[in-house]
Coordinates of C-alpha atoms and ligand atoms in Angstrom, one line a residue:
M560 CA 18.7 35.3 -23.4
A561 CA 16.9 34.6 -20.2
I562 CA 14.7 31.5 -20.4
S563 CA 11.3 31.9 -18.8
K564 CA 11.0 29.3 -16.0
I565 CA 8.4 28.2 -13.6
P566 CA 9.2 29.7 -10.2
E567 CA 8.6 27.7 -7.0
T568 CA 5.5 29.6 -6.1
P569 CA 4.4 31.4 -9.2
V570 CA 0.8 32.3 -8.1
P571 CA -0.8 32.5 -4.7
Q572 CA -1.4 28.9 -3.6
A573 CA -4.3 27.8 -1.4
N574 CA -3.7 27.8 2.3
L575 CA -4.5 24.2 3.5
D576 CA -3.7 24.5 7.2
D577 CA -6.3 22.8 9.4
V578 CA -8.4 21.2 6.6
S579 CA -9.9 17.7 6.6
L580 CA -8.4 14.7 5.0
E581 CA -11.2 15.0 2.3
T582 CA -9.9 18.4 1.3
L583 CA -6.3 17.4 1.4
A584 CA -7.0 14.5 -1.0
V585 CA -8.4 16.9 -3.5
R586 CA -6.2 20.0 -3.0
A587 CA -2.9 19.2 -1.2
G588 CA 0.3 19.6 -3.1
Q589 CA -1.0 21.4 -6.1
I590 CA 1.4 24.0 -7.5
R591 CA -0.1 26.1 -10.3
S592 CA 2.2 27.2 -13.2
P593 CA 1.9 30.8 -14.6
E594 CA -0.7 29.3 -17.0
L595 CA -3.1 29.1 -14.0
E596 CA -4.4 25.7 -15.0
H597 CA -7.2 24.5 -12.8
S598 CA -6.3 20.8 -12.8
E599 CA -2.7 19.7 -12.1
A600 CA -0.4 19.9 -15.1
I601 CA 1.7 17.0 -16.5
F602 CA 5.4 17.9 -17.1
P603 CA 6.6 15.2 -19.6
T604 CA 10.2 16.3 -19.7
S605 CA 13.3 14.4 -18.7
S606 CA 15.3 17.5 -17.9
F607 CA 15.1 21.2 -16.9
V608 CA 17.0 24.3 -18.1
F609 CA 18.7 27.0 -16.1
N610 CA 18.8 30.8 -16.6
S611 CA 22.6 30.8 -16.4
A612 CA 25.7 28.7 -15.8
K613 CA 25.8 30.1 -12.3
E614 CA 22.2 29.0 -11.6
A615 CA 23.0 25.5 -13.0
A616 CA 26.0 25.3 -10.6
A617 CA 23.9 26.4 -7.7
R618 CA 21.2 23.8 -8.5
F619 CA 23.7 21.0 -8.8
G620 CA 25.5 22.2 -5.7
G621 CA 22.2 22.1 -3.8
E622 CA 22.4 25.8 -2.8
E623 CA 19.4 26.6 -4.8
P624 CA 16.2 24.4 -4.9
G625 CA 14.7 23.5 -8.2
N626 CA 14.4 20.8 -10.8
I627 CA 17.5 19.4 -12.6
Y628 CA 16.6 16.1 -14.1
A629 CA 13.4 13.9 -13.9
R630 CA 15.2 11.0 -12.2
F631 CA 15.7 13.4 -9.3
T632 CA 12.5 15.5 -9.3
N633 CA 9.6 16.3 -11.6
P634 CA 6.9 18.9 -10.8
T635 CA 3.9 16.5 -11.4
V636 CA 5.6 13.8 -9.3
A637 CA 6.3 16.3 -6.6
M638 CA 2.6 17.3 -6.5
F639 CA 1.7 13.6 -6.0
E640 CA 4.4 13.3 -3.3
K641 CA 3.2 16.3 -1.4
R642 CA -0.4 15.2 -1.6
I643 CA 0.2 11.7 -0.2
A644 CA 2.6 13.0 2.5
A645 CA -0.2 15.3 3.6
L646 CA -2.7 12.5 3.6
E647 CA -0.5 10.1 5.6
G648 CA 0.6 12.9 8.0
G649 CA 4.3 12.6 7.1
D650 CA 7.0 15.2 6.5
R651 CA 7.8 14.0 3.0
A652 CA 7.1 11.3 0.5
V653 CA 9.2 9.8 -2.3
A654 CA 7.5 8.3 -5.3
A655 CA 8.7 5.2 -7.1
A656 CA 7.9 3.3 -10.3
S657 CA 6.0 0.5 -8.4
G658 CA 5.2 -0.6 -4.9
M659 CA 8.2 -3.0 -5.1
A660 CA 10.5 -0.2 -6.2
A661 CA 9.3 1.8 -3.1
I662 CA 9.9 -1.2 -0.8
L663 CA 13.3 -2.0 -2.3
S664 CA 14.4 1.7 -2.1
T665 CA 13.4 1.8 1.6
F666 CA 15.5 -1.3 2.3
M667 CA 18.5 -0.2 0.2
A668 CA 18.6 3.3 1.6
L669 CA 18.3 2.3 5.3
L670 CA 20.0 -1.0 5.7
E671 CA 23.7 -1.9 5.8
Q672 CA 25.5 -5.2 5.5
G673 CA 25.0 -7.1 8.8
D674 CA 21.7 -5.4 9.6
H675 CA 18.6 -7.5 10.4
I676 CA 14.9 -7.1 9.6
V677 CA 11.9 -8.6 11.5
C678 CA 9.1 -9.1 9.0
S679 CA 5.6 -10.5 9.4
K680 CA 5.2 -13.8 7.5
G681 CA 2.0 -12.8 5.7
V682 CA 3.4 -9.8 3.8
F683 CA 3.0 -9.4 0.0
G684 CA 4.7 -12.5 -1.6
T685 CA 7.2 -10.4 -3.6
T686 CA 8.3 -8.5 -0.5
R687 CA 9.2 -11.9 0.9
V688 CA 11.1 -12.9 -2.2
L689 CA 13.0 -9.6 -2.2
L690 CA 14.2 -10.3 1.4
Q691 CA 14.8 -14.0 1.1
K692 CA 16.4 -14.2 -2.3
Y693 CA 18.1 -10.8 -2.9
L694 CA 18.8 -8.8 0.2
C695 CA 20.3 -11.9 1.9
K696 CA 23.0 -11.8 -0.9
F697 CA 24.2 -8.6 0.6
G698 CA 24.4 -9.7 4.2
I699 CA 21.0 -8.6 5.3
E700 CA 19.4 -11.0 7.7
V701 CA 15.7 -11.5 8.1
S702 CA 13.4 -13.2 10.7
F703 CA 9.8 -13.9 9.8
V704 CA 7.2 -13.8 12.6
S705 CA 3.5 -14.4 12.9
L706 CA 1.8 -11.0 12.5
T707 CA -0.1 -11.1 15.8
D708 CA 2.4 -13.0 17.9
Y709 CA 3.7 -10.1 20.0
D710 CA 6.1 -12.3 22.0
Q711 CA 7.7 -13.5 18.8
W712 CA 8.1 -9.9 17.5
Q713 CA 9.8 -9.0 20.8
S714 CA 12.1 -12.1 21.0
S715 CA 13.1 -11.7 17.3
V716 CA 14.6 -8.3 17.8
Q717 CA 18.4 -8.6 17.9
P718 CA 21.2 -6.0 18.5
N719 CA 21.5 -5.6 14.7
T720 CA 17.7 -5.2 14.0
R721 CA 17.3 -2.0 12.0
L722 CA 13.8 -2.5 10.5
L723 CA 10.5 -4.0 11.5
F724 CA 8.1 -4.5 8.5
L725 CA 4.4 -5.4 8.5
E726 CA 1.1 -5.2 6.6
T727 CA -2.2 -4.7 8.5
P728 CA -4.8 -5.9 7.8
S729 CA -3.1 -9.0 6.4
N730 CA -3.8 -10.6 3.1
P731 CA -6.0 -12.7 2.7
L732 CA -7.2 -13.4 6.3
C733 CA -7.7 -9.8 7.4
E734 CA -5.7 -10.2 10.6
V735 CA -5.1 -7.0 12.4
V736 CA -2.0 -6.2 14.4
D737 CA -1.8 -3.5 17.2
V738 CA 0.5 -1.0 15.5
P739 CA 1.3 1.0 18.6
R740 CA 2.4 -2.2 20.4
I741 CA 4.8 -3.1 17.6
A742 CA 6.0 0.5 17.5
E743 CA 6.9 0.3 21.2
I744 CA 8.9 -2.9 20.5
S745 CA 10.7 -1.0 17.7
R746 CA 11.5 2.0 19.9
Q747 CA 13.1 -0.3 22.5
A748 CA 15.3 -2.1 20.0
P749 CA 19.0 -1.7 20.8
H750 CA 20.5 -1.0 17.3
A751 CA 22.9 1.9 17.5
K752 CA 20.9 3.9 15.0
G753 CA 17.6 2.8 16.4
A754 CA 15.1 0.6 14.7
L755 CA 12.4 1.8 12.4
L756 CA 8.9 0.4 12.0
V757 CA 7.7 0.2 8.3
V758 CA 4.0 -0.4 7.6
D759 CA 2.7 -1.3 4.1
N760 CA -0.6 0.6 4.1
C761 CA -1.8 -0.7 0.8
F762 CA -5.0 -2.3 2.0
C763 CA -6.3 0.6 4.1
T764 CA -4.9 3.8 2.6
P765 CA -4.7 6.9 4.8
V766 CA -8.5 7.2 4.5
L767 CA -9.0 4.2 6.8
Q768 CA -5.7 4.0 8.8
R769 CA -2.8 6.4 9.3
P770 CA 0.2 4.3 10.6
L771 CA 2.4 7.3 11.3
D772 CA -0.2 8.5 13.9
L773 CA -0.1 5.0 15.4
G774 CA 3.7 5.2 16.0
A775 CA 5.1 3.8 12.7
D776 CA 8.2 5.6 11.3
I777 CA 7.6 4.8 7.6
V778 CA 4.6 4.1 5.4
V779 CA 5.0 2.3 2.0
H780 CA 2.4 1.9 -0.6
S781 CA 1.7 0.2 -3.8
A782 CA -0.1 3.1 -5.5
T783 CA -1.1 0.5 -8.1
K784 CA -3.9 -0.7 -5.8
Y785 CA -6.4 1.7 -4.1
L786 CA -4.5 5.0 -4.6
D787 CA -5.2 4.7 -8.3
G788 CA -8.0 2.2 -7.7
Q789 CA -8.9 2.0 -11.3
G790 CA -6.3 -0.5 -12.6
R791 CA -4.4 2.0 -14.9
C792 CA -0.8 2.4 -13.6
L793 CA 2.0 0.9 -11.6
G794 CA 3.4 3.1 -8.9
G795 CA 4.7 3.2 -5.3
V796 CA 5.5 5.7 -2.6
V797 CA 7.4 5.9 0.7
V798 CA 6.4 8.4 3.4
G799 CA 8.2 9.4 6.6
S800 CA 10.4 12.0 8.3
T801 CA 12.5 14.5 6.4
E802 CA 15.7 12.9 7.6
V803 CA 14.7 9.3 6.6
M804 CA 13.2 10.4 3.3
E805 CA 16.4 12.2 2.4
E806 CA 18.1 8.8 2.5
V807 CA 15.4 7.1 0.5
H808 CA 15.4 9.9 -2.1
G809 CA 19.2 9.7 -2.3
F810 CA 18.9 6.0 -3.2
M811 CA 16.0 6.6 -5.6
R812 CA 17.9 9.3 -7.5
S813 CA 21.0 7.1 -7.9
A814 CA 19.2 3.8 -8.7
G815 CA 16.6 5.3 -10.9
P816 CA 13.2 3.6 -10.2
A817 CA 11.4 7.0 -10.6
M818 CA 7.7 7.4 -11.1
S819 CA 6.7 8.8 -14.5
P820 CA 5.0 12.2 -14.6
F821 CA 2.0 10.7 -16.4
N822 CA 1.5 8.0 -13.7
A823 CA 1.9 10.7 -11.0
W824 CA -0.9 12.7 -12.7
V825 CA -3.1 9.5 -12.8
F826 CA -2.5 9.0 -9.1
L827 CA -3.3 12.6 -8.3
K828 CA -6.6 12.1 -10.0
G829 CA -7.0 8.8 -8.1
L830 CA -6.4 10.5 -4.7
E831 CA -9.1 13.0 -5.4
T832 CA -11.8 10.3 -5.2
L833 CA -10.0 8.1 -2.6
N834 CA -12.3 9.1 0.2
I835 CA -15.5 8.3 -1.5
R836 CA -14.1 5.2 -3.1
M837 CA -12.7 3.7 0.1
K838 CA -16.0 4.3 1.9
A839 CA -18.0 2.7 -0.9
H840 CA -15.6 -0.3 -1.1
S841 CA -15.8 -0.7 2.7
E842 CA -19.6 -0.5 2.8
S843 CA -20.0 -3.1 0.1
A844 CA -17.4 -5.4 1.5
L845 CA -19.2 -5.4 4.8
A846 CA -22.5 -6.1 3.1
V847 CA -21.0 -9.0 1.1
A848 CA -19.2 -10.4 4.2
Q849 CA -22.5 -10.3 6.2
W850 CA -24.3 -12.0 3.3
L851 CA -21.6 -14.7 2.9
E852 CA -21.8 -15.5 6.6
T853 CA -25.5 -16.5 6.2
Q854 CA -24.7 -18.9 3.4
E855 CA -24.9 -22.6 4.3
A856 CA -22.1 -23.6 1.8
V857 CA -19.7 -21.0 3.3
E858 CA -17.7 -22.4 6.2
K859 CA -16.0 -19.3 7.4
V860 CA -15.7 -15.6 6.5
Y861 CA -12.6 -13.5 7.2
Y862 CA -13.4 -9.8 7.5
S863 CA -12.1 -7.8 10.4
F864 CA -15.3 -5.7 10.7
L865 CA -17.5 -8.7 11.3
P866 CA -18.0 -9.3 15.1
S867 CA -17.0 -13.0 14.4
H868 CA -13.5 -11.9 13.4
P869 CA -11.0 -12.4 16.3
H870 CA -9.5 -8.9 15.8
Y871 CA -12.9 -7.1 15.5
E872 CA -12.4 -4.8 18.5
L873 CA -8.8 -3.9 17.6
A874 CA -9.8 -3.3 13.9
K875 CA -12.5 -0.9 15.1
R876 CA -10.1 0.9 17.3
Q877 CA -7.3 1.2 14.7
Q878 CA -9.1 1.6 11.4
K879 CA -11.9 3.9 10.5
L880 CA -13.7 1.2 8.5
G881 CA -12.8 -2.2 7.0
S882 CA -11.0 -2.4 3.7
G883 CA -12.5 -3.8 0.5
V884 CA -10.7 -7.1 0.7
L885 CA -12.2 -10.2 2.4
S886 CA -11.9 -14.0 2.1
F887 CA -14.0 -17.0 2.9
E888 CA -13.8 -20.8 2.9
I889 CA -16.3 -22.8 0.9
K890 CA -17.4 -26.3 1.6
G891 CA -16.0 -29.0 -0.7
G892 CA -12.2 -28.2 -0.9
Q893 CA -10.2 -26.9 -3.8
E894 CA -12.6 -28.3 -6.4
A895 CA -15.5 -26.4 -5.0
A896 CA -13.4 -23.3 -4.7
W897 CA -12.4 -23.5 -8.4
R898 CA -16.0 -24.2 -9.5
F899 CA -17.1 -21.2 -7.5
I900 CA -14.5 -18.9 -9.2
D901 CA -15.4 -20.3 -12.6
G902 CA -19.1 -19.8 -11.9
V903 CA -19.0 -16.0 -11.4
E904 CA -19.9 -14.0 -14.5
F905 CA -18.5 -10.5 -14.3
I906 CA -16.2 -10.6 -11.2
S907 CA -12.7 -10.7 -12.7
I908 CA -10.5 -13.7 -12.1
T909 CA -7.3 -11.9 -11.4
A910 CA -4.7 -11.7 -8.6
N911 CA -5.0 -7.9 -8.5
L912 CA -7.0 -6.1 -5.8
G913 CA -8.1 -2.6 -4.8
D914 CA -9.9 -1.8 -8.0
T915 CA -13.3 -0.4 -9.0
K916 CA -13.9 -3.8 -10.6
S917 CA -14.4 -6.7 -8.1
T918 CA -11.8 -9.4 -8.4
I919 CA -11.7 -13.0 -7.2
T920 CA -8.7 -15.2 -6.5
H921 CA -7.8 -18.7 -5.2
P922 CA -4.8 -17.8 -3.0
A923 CA -3.5 -21.4 -2.5
T924 CA -2.8 -21.9 -6.2
T925 CA -2.0 -18.3 -7.3
T926 CA -0.7 -15.5 -5.0
H927 CA 0.4 -18.0 -2.3
G928 CA 1.1 -20.9 -4.6
R929 CA 4.9 -20.8 -4.1
L930 CA 4.6 -21.2 -0.3
S931 CA 5.6 -24.6 1.1
A932 CA 2.7 -26.8 2.5
E933 CA 3.9 -25.9 6.0
D934 CA 3.9 -22.2 5.4
K935 CA 0.5 -22.4 3.8
L936 CA -0.9 -24.2 6.8
D937 CA 0.8 -21.7 9.1
S938 CA -0.6 -18.7 7.2
G939 CA -4.1 -20.3 7.0
I940 CA -4.0 -20.5 3.2
V941 CA -6.3 -23.6 2.9
D942 CA -7.4 -25.2 -0.4
N943 CA -11.0 -24.0 -0.1
L944 CA -10.1 -20.4 0.6
I945 CA -11.3 -17.7 -1.8
R946 CA -10.2 -14.0 -1.7
L947 CA -12.5 -11.3 -2.9
S948 CA -11.7 -7.6 -3.6
V949 CA -15.1 -5.9 -3.5
G950 CA -15.4 -3.3 -6.2
L951 CA -17.8 -0.5 -6.9
E952 CA -20.4 -2.3 -8.9
G953 CA -23.8 -2.4 -7.4
V954 CA -23.6 -4.5 -4.2
E955 CA -26.8 -6.4 -5.2
D956 CA -25.1 -7.3 -8.5
I957 CA -22.0 -8.5 -6.8
I958 CA -24.1 -10.7 -4.5
A959 CA -26.0 -12.0 -7.5
D960 CA -22.7 -12.9 -9.1
L961 CA -21.5 -14.7 -6.0
K962 CA -24.8 -16.6 -5.9
R963 CA -23.9 -17.9 -9.4
G964 CA -20.5 -18.9 -7.9
L965 CA -22.3 -20.7 -5.1
A966 CA -24.6 -22.6 -7.4
S967 CA -21.7 -23.6 -9.6
A968 CA -19.7 -24.8 -6.5
K969 CA -22.6 -27.0 -5.4
S970 CA -23.4 -28.3 -8.9
A971 CA -20.9 -31.1 -9.2
S972 CA -20.6 -32.0 -5.5
Ligands
LIG214 C1 0.7 -5.1 -4.9 C2 1.4 -5.0 -3.6 C3 2.7 -4.6 -3.5 C4 3.6 -4.4 -4.7 O1 3.2 -3.3 -5.5 P1 3.5 -3.2 -7.1 O2 3.0 -1.9 -7.4 O3 2.8 -4.3 -7.7 O4 5.0 -3.3 -7.2 C5 3.3 -4.4 -2.2 N1 2.5 -4.6 -1.1 C6 1.2 -5.0 -1.2 C7 0.4 -5.1 0.1 C8 0.6 -5.2 -2.4 O5 -0.7 -5.5 -2.5

């Protein structure tokens, strides 16, 4: 008995050569099944069947493409991978169960014992933990550098440097690094296999910045943030050349942190609105940043699309718009900062960001609480710093809520 199966290209698929990013976000990667569903289908299956023993052998032997087992590939996950690869302008993407799984898989696939990483200090805290606490157990060395100290990047490259890793804009101070300049340092690195520049593009997404166009080799994402943007699922993805992604996929299929088909479907739907969401986040964040700058009780605002930010010109050159995340210092130290946070009504007190719902955090005692006093000082994480991820509520309502925060901060001082 022949088992009916879903062929690779069962129905004519749309031609998406030379279309805009907006169109790719909605259309790229979709493969329709013979049912001709309009929206992408979810394939909640752990394994796939073969028409014959011979076909099974050919699939396992790699002579014939196709699905075998969902830890290796799944059609819904593959649609998400194709869509994000198209948006980032990479050959191929590999999805993972979370942003950290994507980052870990990149490290595990590409590094060998004795290799070295140069990493910017201000990266996501758990990325730092992964490097400092776990990868070092396997003989991987790491040097942390200040994101925008180009001499330090240059002088930290060693003969065994295989990866350079950064996030731009940084969290929470919105510092921006010149990606082409770091890419040049990476290209000159002497490692026998060459060094690769990895950019965590979580804050900008491909709508605002495409690191591969700027010279990076690999992009990683926590899809949990803006790609979903609605706080529903954990996920991650790595994008790069066919050759490098083959390595990353090899690790992923052996180690198992695969993305679930349901989550992939949620992310596909998230990508369809990514353009309009990012533009709205950005527009509101700029309005909030401008308003904060006029407030007497606010000492400093960090948002790279404000002319007062030291990296304003570079940010304008490298990013289409600013992201939705900003931070500011309030007069009155930690107590005032906490009173501010306790004074807002609907803005969520949570460490998450990149959501339709605005969120507020006190970095010094939460996301960056584990840093030593020296590292905090070094990274500008002062006690009166507040981070805001501007959501999609009405901007006048967000500002009204921040006014409640300001009133509360002032009340007991
Ligand atoms: C959240 C985050 C991660 C980790 O992603 P998870 O999906 O939570 O594992 C990595 N990098 C950045 C910049 C993040 O904000």
